[in-house]
Coordinates of C-alpha atoms and ligand atoms in Angstrom, one line a residue:
M1 CA 30.8 130.5 191.6
A2 CA 34.1 129.4 189.5
G3 CA 35.3 127.9 186.8
L4 CA 36.6 128.4 183.3
T5 CA 36.2 131.7 181.8
A6 CA 37.1 132.0 177.6
W7 CA 37.2 135.8 176.7
V8 CA 36.4 135.7 173.2
L9 CA 37.8 138.7 171.3
G10 CA 35.9 140.7 168.6
D11 CA 38.0 139.3 165.8
Q12 CA 38.0 135.7 166.8
L13 CA 34.3 134.7 166.3
S14 CA 34.3 131.2 165.1
H15 CA 32.4 128.4 167.0
D16 CA 36.3 126.9 166.5
N17 CA 37.9 129.1 168.5
P18 CA 39.7 126.5 170.9
V19 CA 39.5 128.5 174.3
L20 CA 35.6 127.6 173.7
D21 CA 36.2 123.6 174.6
G22 CA 35.7 122.8 178.4
A23 CA 34.5 126.5 179.4
D24 CA 31.8 127.3 181.9
R25 CA 30.9 130.8 180.6
V26 CA 31.8 132.8 178.2
L27 CA 33.0 136.6 178.0
V28 CA 32.4 139.6 175.2
V29 CA 33.3 143.0 175.4
E30 CA 32.4 145.3 174.0
S31 CA 34.8 148.4 174.4
A32 CA 33.6 152.0 174.6
A33 CA 37.9 153.3 174.4
R34 CA 38.1 151.1 171.3
L35 CA 35.1 152.7 169.5
R36 CA 35.9 156.0 170.1
S37 CA 39.7 155.6 169.7
R38 CA 39.5 156.6 166.1
P39 CA 37.4 158.3 163.2
H40 CA 36.2 154.7 162.0
H41 CA 33.7 154.3 159.2
R42 CA 30.7 154.0 160.4
Q43 CA 30.0 150.7 158.8
R44 CA 32.9 149.0 160.2
A45 CA 31.3 149.9 163.9
H46 CA 28.3 149.2 163.1
L47 CA 29.4 145.2 161.4
Y48 CA 31.7 144.2 164.3
L49 CA 29.0 145.1 166.8
V50 CA 26.2 143.0 164.7
A51 CA 28.8 140.4 165.1
M52 CA 29.8 140.2 168.1
R53 CA 26.2 140.3 169.9
S54 CA 25.3 137.9 167.0
F55 CA 28.3 135.3 167.8
A56 CA 27.2 135.5 172.0
A57 CA 23.5 134.8 170.9
E58 CA 24.6 131.5 169.0
L59 CA 26.8 130.9 172.0
A60 CA 23.5 131.1 173.8
E61 CA 21.7 128.8 171.7
R62 CA 24.8 126.4 171.9
G63 CA 23.9 126.3 175.8
F64 CA 26.8 128.3 176.9
E65 CA 26.5 130.7 179.4
V66 CA 27.2 134.2 178.0
D67 CA 28.5 137.6 180.1
Y68 CA 28.1 139.9 177.1
R69 CA 29.8 143.5 178.8
R70 CA 29.7 146.8 177.7
A71 CA 32.5 148.2 179.1
D72 CA 34.5 151.7 178.7
S73 CA 37.5 149.1 178.3
L74 CA 38.5 145.3 177.5
A75 CA 40.2 145.4 180.4
A76 CA 37.3 147.4 182.5
G77 CA 34.8 144.4 181.1
V78 CA 37.2 141.3 182.4
R79 CA 37.4 143.4 185.8
A80 CA 33.1 143.6 186.4
H81 CA 32.8 140.3 184.9
R82 CA 35.6 138.5 187.5
R83 CA 34.0 140.9 190.4
R84 CA 30.6 138.9 189.3
H85 CA 31.7 135.6 188.2
R86 CA 35.4 135.0 190.4
P87 CA 36.4 132.3 187.6
D88 CA 39.6 130.2 188.7
R89 CA 40.8 130.8 185.1
L90 CA 40.5 133.5 182.4
V91 CA 41.8 132.4 179.1
V92 CA 41.8 134.2 175.8
L93 CA 43.0 132.8 172.2
S94 CA 46.0 134.4 171.5
P95 CA 45.4 137.9 169.7
S96 CA 46.2 138.3 165.6
S97 CA 48.0 141.1 166.2
R98 CA 51.1 142.4 168.6
G99 CA 49.5 145.8 169.6
A100 CA 46.1 143.8 170.7
R101 CA 48.4 140.7 172.2
R102 CA 49.9 144.0 174.4
G103 CA 46.9 145.0 175.5
V104 CA 45.5 141.6 176.7
E105 CA 49.1 141.1 178.2
R106 CA 48.7 144.0 180.5
I107 CA 45.6 142.5 181.8
A108 CA 47.3 140.7 185.0
G109 CA 46.5 137.5 185.5
V110 CA 44.3 136.3 181.7
D111 CA 46.0 133.0 180.4
I112 CA 46.5 133.7 176.6
A113 CA 46.2 130.3 174.8
D114 CA 48.5 129.5 171.9
G115 CA 46.9 129.2 168.2
T116 CA 45.6 131.3 165.7
L117 CA 42.8 131.8 163.0
F118 CA 45.4 131.7 160.6
L119 CA 47.0 128.2 159.1
T120 CA 50.2 128.8 159.6
S121 CA 51.4 129.8 163.0
T122 CA 54.1 132.7 163.7
E123 CA 56.2 129.9 164.7
Q124 CA 56.1 128.2 161.5
F125 CA 56.1 131.7 159.3
A126 CA 59.2 132.1 161.6
Q127 CA 60.6 128.8 160.6
W128 CA 60.0 129.1 157.1
A129 CA 62.2 132.8 157.3
E130 CA 64.9 131.6 159.5
G131 CA 68.2 131.9 157.4
R132 CA 66.2 133.7 153.9
K133 CA 68.1 136.0 152.8
R134 CA 64.7 137.5 151.4
L135 CA 61.1 136.5 152.1
V136 CA 59.9 136.1 148.6
M137 CA 55.9 135.5 148.9
E138 CA 55.8 133.2 145.7
S139 CA 58.5 130.5 147.7
F140 CA 56.3 130.6 150.4
Y141 CA 53.3 130.3 148.4
R142 CA 54.7 126.5 146.6
D143 CA 56.0 125.9 150.2
Q144 CA 52.2 126.4 151.9
R145 CA 50.9 125.2 148.3
R146 CA 53.2 121.7 149.5
R147 CA 52.5 121.8 153.1
L148 CA 49.0 122.1 152.8
D149 CA 48.5 119.6 150.1
V150 CA 46.6 122.7 148.0
L151 CA 45.9 122.5 144.1
M152 CA 48.2 119.7 144.1
D153 CA 48.5 116.7 141.7
G154 CA 50.9 114.6 143.6
D155 CA 54.6 116.2 143.3
D156 CA 53.1 119.1 141.0
P157 CA 51.2 121.8 140.8
A158 CA 47.6 121.6 139.2
G159 CA 47.4 122.0 135.8
G160 CA 51.4 122.5 135.5
S161 CA 52.3 125.5 136.8
W162 CA 52.5 127.3 140.5
N163 CA 51.4 130.9 139.0
F164 CA 48.8 131.4 136.1
D165 CA 49.6 135.9 136.4
A166 CA 50.5 135.8 132.4
A167 CA 47.0 134.6 131.9
N168 CA 45.5 137.4 134.3
R169 CA 45.5 141.6 134.5
R170 CA 42.9 141.4 131.4
T171 CA 40.1 144.0 131.7
P172 CA 37.0 142.9 130.6
P173 CA 35.2 143.1 126.9
R174 CA 33.6 146.2 126.9
G175 CA 29.5 146.3 128.3
T176 CA 30.6 142.8 130.7
R177 CA 29.3 143.4 134.4
P178 CA 30.4 141.7 137.3
P179 CA 27.0 139.1 138.9
K180 CA 25.4 141.0 141.7
P181 CA 26.9 140.4 145.3
Y182 CA 25.4 138.5 147.9
R183 CA 23.6 140.8 150.6
P184 CA 22.8 139.9 153.9
R185 CA 19.0 140.4 155.3
E186 CA 19.6 143.2 158.5
N187 CA 17.5 141.9 161.8
R188 CA 16.7 143.4 165.4
I189 CA 20.1 143.3 166.1
D190 CA 21.4 145.5 164.0
S191 CA 18.2 148.5 164.6
E192 CA 19.8 147.7 168.5
V193 CA 23.3 148.8 167.2
R194 CA 22.2 151.8 164.7
R195 CA 20.6 152.7 168.2
D196 CA 23.4 152.5 170.0
L197 CA 26.0 153.8 167.6
D198 CA 23.5 157.2 167.2
R199 CA 23.4 157.2 171.0
M200 CA 27.0 156.8 171.3
R201 CA 28.0 160.0 168.8
L202 CA 31.1 158.5 168.0
P203 CA 33.4 160.2 165.5
S204 CA 32.7 158.3 162.2
Y205 CA 32.3 158.9 158.5
G206 CA 30.8 156.6 155.8
C207 CA 27.3 155.4 155.1
D208 CA 25.8 153.2 157.6
G209 CA 23.3 150.9 155.8
P210 CA 21.7 148.9 154.8
R211 CA 24.5 146.6 155.8
L212 CA 26.7 144.9 153.2
W213 CA 28.6 142.8 154.6
P214 CA 28.4 139.2 156.3
A215 CA 27.7 138.9 160.2
T216 CA 27.4 135.4 160.9
G217 CA 29.2 132.0 160.0
E218 CA 26.1 131.3 158.2
Q219 CA 25.6 134.5 156.3
A220 CA 29.7 134.1 155.5
R221 CA 29.4 130.5 153.7
R222 CA 26.4 131.8 151.9
S223 CA 28.5 134.2 150.4
L224 CA 31.1 132.3 150.0
R225 CA 28.9 130.0 147.5
R226 CA 27.7 132.8 145.7
F227 CA 31.2 134.1 145.3
V228 CA 32.2 130.3 143.9
A229 CA 29.5 129.8 141.9
D230 CA 29.2 133.2 140.2
R231 CA 32.6 135.6 140.4
L232 CA 34.9 133.0 140.8
P233 CA 35.3 132.2 137.1
G234 CA 35.9 135.7 136.5
F235 CA 38.5 136.3 139.0
G236 CA 41.3 135.4 137.3
P237 CA 41.6 137.4 134.5
W238 CA 39.7 140.0 135.5
Q239 CA 41.4 140.7 139.6
D240 CA 43.3 143.9 138.6
A241 CA 40.5 145.9 136.5
M242 CA 39.1 148.9 137.3
L243 CA 35.3 150.0 136.0
Q244 CA 33.3 153.0 137.2
G245 CA 31.0 152.3 139.6
E246 CA 32.0 148.3 140.0
R247 CA 33.1 148.6 143.6
F248 CA 33.4 144.4 143.8
M249 CA 33.9 143.7 140.4
W250 CA 34.7 139.5 140.4
H251 CA 36.2 139.8 144.0
A252 CA 35.1 138.1 146.7
H253 CA 35.1 140.5 149.6
L254 CA 34.9 138.2 151.7
S255 CA 37.8 139.4 153.8
P256 CA 35.8 141.1 156.4
A257 CA 34.4 137.9 157.4
L258 CA 37.4 136.4 157.5
N259 CA 39.6 138.7 159.9
L260 CA 36.2 138.3 161.9
G261 CA 37.0 134.8 162.6
L262 CA 33.1 133.9 160.9
L263 CA 35.0 131.9 157.9
D264 CA 37.6 129.3 158.4
P265 CA 39.9 130.0 155.3
M266 CA 40.7 126.1 154.5
E267 CA 36.8 126.1 154.1
C268 CA 37.3 129.0 151.2
V269 CA 40.3 126.5 149.5
E270 CA 38.2 123.9 149.4
A271 CA 35.4 125.5 148.1
A272 CA 37.4 126.9 145.2
E273 CA 39.5 123.7 144.2
R274 CA 36.6 122.0 144.5
A275 CA 35.0 124.0 141.5
Y276 CA 38.0 123.8 139.5
R277 CA 38.0 120.0 140.3
E278 CA 34.8 119.5 138.9
G279 CA 34.9 121.7 135.9
D280 CA 33.2 125.0 137.0
A281 CA 35.8 127.4 137.3
P282 CA 39.2 128.0 135.2
I283 CA 42.7 127.2 136.9
E284 CA 44.1 130.6 136.4
S285 CA 41.3 132.0 138.7
V286 CA 41.8 129.1 141.0
E287 CA 44.5 129.9 141.6
G288 CA 44.7 133.1 141.7
F289 CA 42.2 133.1 144.3
I290 CA 44.0 130.5 146.5
R291 CA 47.2 131.9 146.6
Q292 CA 45.5 134.9 148.2
L293 CA 44.6 133.0 150.7
I294 CA 47.1 130.5 151.8
G295 CA 49.9 132.9 150.1
W296 CA 49.6 136.4 150.3
R297 CA 46.8 136.5 153.7
E298 CA 49.1 133.8 155.3
Y299 CA 52.4 136.1 154.5
V300 CA 51.2 139.2 155.5
H301 CA 50.3 138.1 158.7
G302 CA 53.4 136.2 159.3
M303 CA 55.5 138.9 158.0
H304 CA 53.4 141.5 160.9
W305 CA 55.0 139.3 163.9
L306 CA 58.1 139.1 162.3
S307 CA 58.6 142.9 161.8
G308 CA 57.8 144.1 165.3
R309 CA 57.7 147.2 164.0
E310 CA 57.1 150.4 166.1
R311 CA 55.3 153.6 164.4
G312 CA 57.2 155.6 163.0
R313 CA 60.2 153.5 162.6
R314 CA 59.8 153.0 159.1
N315 CA 60.2 155.7 156.6
A316 CA 62.8 155.1 153.7
L317 CA 61.6 157.7 151.5
R318 CA 61.5 160.3 153.9
A319 CA 58.0 161.1 153.5
H320 CA 56.2 163.4 155.3
R321 CA 53.2 165.2 153.8
D322 CA 49.5 165.1 154.7
L323 CA 47.3 163.0 153.1
P324 CA 44.9 164.6 150.6
A325 CA 41.4 166.5 151.6
A326 CA 40.6 164.3 149.0
L327 CA 41.0 160.6 150.0
W328 CA 37.7 162.1 152.6
S329 CA 36.2 164.1 150.4
G330 CA 36.2 162.4 147.1
E331 CA 36.0 166.0 145.9
T332 CA 38.7 166.0 142.9
G333 CA 38.8 166.0 139.4
M334 CA 40.6 163.2 139.3
R335 CA 37.7 160.5 138.0
C336 CA 39.3 157.4 139.2
I337 CA 40.0 158.7 142.7
A338 CA 36.8 160.3 142.9
D339 CA 34.8 157.0 142.1
A340 CA 36.7 154.8 144.9
V341 CA 36.2 157.3 147.0
G342 CA 32.9 157.6 147.1
G343 CA 32.5 153.7 146.6
L344 CA 34.4 153.6 149.7
R345 CA 32.3 156.0 151.6
A346 CA 29.1 153.8 150.5
T347 CA 30.3 150.5 151.5
A348 CA 33.8 150.6 153.3
Y349 CA 35.4 148.7 150.4
A350 CA 37.5 148.8 148.0
H351 CA 39.7 146.2 145.7
H352 CA 43.0 145.3 145.5
I353 CA 43.7 147.4 142.7
E354 CA 41.9 150.3 144.1
R355 CA 43.5 150.0 147.0
L356 CA 47.0 149.6 145.6
M357 CA 47.3 151.5 142.3
L358 CA 44.7 154.4 143.3
F359 CA 45.2 154.8 146.6
G360 CA 48.8 153.5 147.5
N361 CA 49.9 154.9 144.6
L362 CA 48.7 158.3 145.1
M363 CA 50.3 158.3 148.3
L364 CA 53.6 156.8 147.6
L365 CA 53.7 159.5 144.6
L366 CA 52.2 162.2 146.8
G367 CA 55.0 161.5 149.4
C368 CA 52.5 161.0 152.5
E369 CA 53.7 160.6 155.9
P370 CA 53.8 156.6 156.5
D371 CA 52.1 156.7 159.7
A372 CA 49.1 159.2 157.8
C373 CA 48.7 156.2 155.2
L374 CA 48.5 153.4 157.7
D375 CA 45.7 155.4 160.1
W376 CA 44.2 156.1 156.8
F377 CA 43.7 152.2 155.5
R378 CA 42.6 151.1 159.0
D379 CA 40.2 153.4 159.6
S380 CA 38.1 153.5 156.8
F381 CA 38.0 149.9 155.9
I382 CA 35.4 147.3 156.7
D383 CA 38.3 144.9 157.1
G384 CA 41.0 147.2 158.3
N385 CA 43.3 145.1 160.9
E386 CA 46.8 145.8 162.8
W387 CA 47.9 142.8 161.3
V388 CA 47.2 143.9 157.8
M389 CA 48.6 146.7 157.3
D390 CA 52.5 146.3 158.0
A391 CA 52.8 144.2 154.7
N392 CA 50.1 146.0 152.7
V393 CA 50.8 149.7 153.5
L394 CA 54.3 149.6 154.3
G395 CA 55.5 147.2 152.3
M396 CA 53.4 147.2 148.7
A397 CA 52.0 150.1 148.8
T398 CA 54.1 153.7 149.9
Y399 CA 57.6 151.6 150.4
A400 CA 58.0 152.8 153.7
D401 CA 59.9 149.2 154.6
G402 CA 62.9 149.9 152.2
G403 CA 61.9 146.7 150.3
G404 CA 61.5 144.5 152.8
V405 CA 58.1 143.0 151.1
M406 CA 58.9 144.6 147.6
T407 CA 62.1 144.5 145.4
K408 CA 61.2 147.8 144.3
P409 CA 58.1 150.9 144.9
Y410 CA 55.1 150.2 143.1
A411 CA 55.0 153.7 141.5
A412 CA 52.6 154.1 138.3
S413 CA 51.5 157.0 135.9
G414 CA 48.3 157.3 134.7
R415 CA 48.8 155.5 131.6
Y416 CA 48.5 151.9 134.3
V417 CA 45.0 153.4 134.8
D418 CA 43.8 153.8 131.1
R419 CA 45.1 150.3 130.4
M420 CA 43.5 148.7 133.0
S421 CA 40.6 150.5 133.8
D422 CA 37.5 153.2 132.0
H423 CA 38.0 156.1 134.1
C424 CA 40.1 158.1 132.0
A425 CA 37.8 158.3 129.4
E426 CA 35.7 160.4 131.4
C427 CA 38.1 162.4 133.1
R428 CA 39.0 165.7 132.7
Y429 CA 42.6 165.3 132.8
D430 CA 44.6 163.3 130.1
P431 CA 46.3 159.8 131.4
K432 CA 49.1 160.4 128.8
A433 CA 50.1 164.1 129.2
R434 CA 52.8 164.9 132.4
T435 CA 53.0 168.7 131.6
G436 CA 50.6 171.1 131.4
E437 CA 47.3 171.8 133.7
D438 CA 45.2 169.1 131.6
A439 CA 48.5 166.3 132.6
C440 CA 47.2 163.7 134.6
P441 CA 48.0 164.0 138.5
F442 CA 49.3 160.3 138.6
S443 CA 51.1 160.9 134.8
A444 CA 53.2 163.9 136.4
L445 CA 53.7 162.9 139.8
Y446 CA 55.4 159.5 138.6
W447 CA 58.1 161.4 137.0
D448 CA 58.5 164.4 139.7
F449 CA 58.9 161.1 141.8
L450 CA 61.5 159.3 140.5
A451 CA 63.4 162.7 140.7
R452 CA 63.1 163.2 143.9
N453 CA 64.1 159.7 144.9
R454 CA 67.0 159.4 143.1
K455 CA 69.1 159.3 145.6
R456 CA 67.5 156.2 147.5
L457 CA 66.0 154.1 144.5
G458 CA 69.2 155.0 141.7
D459 CA 70.8 152.2 142.5
N460 CA 67.9 149.5 142.7
H461 CA 68.1 147.6 139.7
R462 CA 65.0 146.7 138.8
M463 CA 64.3 150.7 138.3
A464 CA 67.1 150.6 136.0
L465 CA 64.9 151.2 133.1
A466 CA 62.7 153.4 134.9
Y467 CA 65.2 156.0 135.6
E468 CA 67.1 155.5 132.2
N469 CA 63.9 156.7 130.8
L470 CA 63.6 159.5 133.2
D471 CA 67.2 160.7 131.9
R472 CA 65.7 160.8 128.5
I473 CA 63.5 163.6 129.8
G474 CA 65.4 167.3 128.8
G475 CA 65.4 169.7 131.6
D476 CA 62.6 171.9 129.9
E477 CA 60.2 169.3 130.2
L478 CA 61.1 167.9 133.7
A479 CA 60.9 171.6 135.3
A480 CA 57.8 171.6 133.7
I481 CA 56.7 168.1 134.5
R482 CA 57.5 169.4 138.6
A483 CA 56.0 172.4 137.9
R484 CA 52.3 170.4 137.2
A485 CA 53.2 167.9 140.3
R486 CA 52.8 170.8 142.4
S487 CA 50.0 172.2 141.0
A488 CA 48.7 168.6 141.5
R489 CA 49.6 168.5 144.6
R490 CA 47.2 171.8 145.5
E491 CA 44.5 170.7 144.0
L492 CA 44.5 167.6 145.5
S493 CA 44.5 169.1 149.5
A494 CA 42.4 171.9 148.5
Ligands
FAD501 C1 47.3 149.5 150.9 C2 46.6 148.3 150.8 C3 46.0 148.0 152.0 C4 45.2 146.7 152.5 N1 44.4 146.5 153.6 C5 44.1 145.3 153.9 C6 43.1 145.7 155.4 O1 42.6 146.6 155.7 N2 42.6 144.2 155.2 C7 42.6 143.5 154.4 O2 42.1 142.1 154.8 N3 43.1 143.0 153.3 C8 43.7 144.6 153.3 N4 44.7 144.4 151.8 C9 45.2 143.3 151.1 C10 43.6 143.0 149.8 O3 43.8 144.1 148.8 C11 42.0 142.9 150.6 O4 42.5 142.1 151.9 C12 41.1 142.7 149.6 O5 41.0 143.7 148.8 C13 40.0 142.0 150.0 O6 39.0 142.4 149.0 P1 38.5 140.2 149.1 O7 37.4 139.8 149.8 O8 37.5 140.9 147.7 O9 39.2 140.2 147.8 P2 39.7 139.0 147.2 O10 40.8 139.3 145.8 O11 38.7 138.4 146.4 O12 41.3 138.3 148.1 C14 40.5 137.0 148.3 C15 41.4 136.9 149.8 O13 42.7 136.8 150.2 C16 43.2 137.7 150.9 N5 44.1 138.5 150.6 C17 44.3 138.8 149.3 N6 45.6 139.4 149.3 C18 45.4 139.8 150.7 C19 46.8 140.8 150.9 N7 47.6 141.6 150.5 N8 46.6 140.9 152.4 C20 46.1 140.2 152.9 N9 45.1 139.3 152.6 C21 44.9 139.0 151.5 C22 41.9 138.5 151.6 O14 41.9 137.7 152.9 C23 41.0 138.2 150.6 O15 39.3 138.5 151.2 C24 45.3 145.7 151.5 C25 46.4 145.8 151.1 C26 46.6 146.8 150.1 C27 47.6 147.0 148.8
SF4_502 S1 43.4 160.8 133.3 FE1 44.5 160.4 135.4 S2 43.3 161.1 137.3 FE2 42.1 160.9 135.5 S3 41.3 158.8 135.9 FE3 43.1 158.3 134.3 S4 44.9 158.1 135.9 FE4 43.2 159.1 136.9

């Protein structure tokens, strides 16, 4: 036997994966080392395995010879494949993250094909970045709109504006609840995977089942259609809102399918633009959704490859604390955190504002060590991939990159959560208070954070107003605020 083997990685499950063209056979490797490396959310391990096995079955139906291997590691899987099939060439599509690419490069004799499952190649992003003082997402996004000809009316942005954020950031009227999300039906592969995971006794946490996430291209497309029909119209105005017990709100919850390669981002963009052109969804929702996809998602991926960050090398705010135990247990009097952690354990998902303004904000204000934050986000979420982490966790959430992505930290007090959610009304803490044991931890920690980081942030002109406000607080009150911040830290870590 000889010929060409196409090796498909677990996040490259696209039938348009270019390495499949002309391949004599396909190799897919389930690596036990990867599964065991860290305590992942169980639902994440489940989804990955079901998606990989389902993809292999689809390829076999398409007529490919498929070598599906369960091995100790990716390298061991490749070695076993070579022994059995002796291919002349083994080719894999360039992995989406640096770490994975290094791992593949260490396996001798594997050809790495150019190209990704993104809309912007790493070279295109590097060209865009070249010579710019600041890599501002909004200007990248506008260039993407022009380059990809998305939501354009000739040379002008559709609807007369590039960005409709001002019309968004609202909370839904009282009593409004989001439509029910699409749910796939489990099959034989789910049962097998669940049995295998039980047998492997992996270090995992969170609930597994029923599977909530699409594991095939067909399921992903159904999920996309349901999103466009039911939720896209409300996506814009309510994308920053949080409601108790509502995990998905009007969000797409398509990131796992996109990150696995099951959905092509342009397919999602075209479906949303069609809804706008046909009058089924307003411009502020469609523009907001498309900005996330051709703007944020591509920017975050491009920044990952540009930054070349090594672990432990970015900690601009010198943050060294451990993560609070409540992020795993959900056991805290903070209603917002308890609700979001409970949801995370059940679904492996939280929407963007929960990730940024609850989890990220808490880590930032407490001063948690950035690499620990990064591990927590990667392991806990259904869509956690290495390439997503740099810009989102080290940039946006914790400001560990010192301003590479944001011009200032996303720090907020309990008043923000109160404005954007219904959590505070039922919380034992008071979002408006910043001293005393009833004070909202976010509110005390916010001022403590500013005071603690004055040397590092005081010169940032975008923080000027915050520091003016801090300076209006009298010495005794600031001492009381900082005492409350200390007790809040103790409560969270108990
Ligand atoms: C601290 C933090 C951690 C995050 N971790 C992840 C992660 O592990 N994996 C992940 O895919 N996204 C991550 N994000 C980005 C974003 O929050 C998720 O992509 C989004 O919540 C996924 O849910 P959704 O599909 O309902 O997204 P929607 O809000 O409906 O957005 C639509 C799509 O846009 C893309 N998108 C939007 N914002 C971003 C962004 N900032 N970065 C990358 N893609 C984006 C996603 O593909 C998403 O599916 C993180 C953001 C923050 C602030
Ligand atoms: S009062 Fe503070 S802790 Fe309680 S729900 Fe509101 S923001 Fe969260």
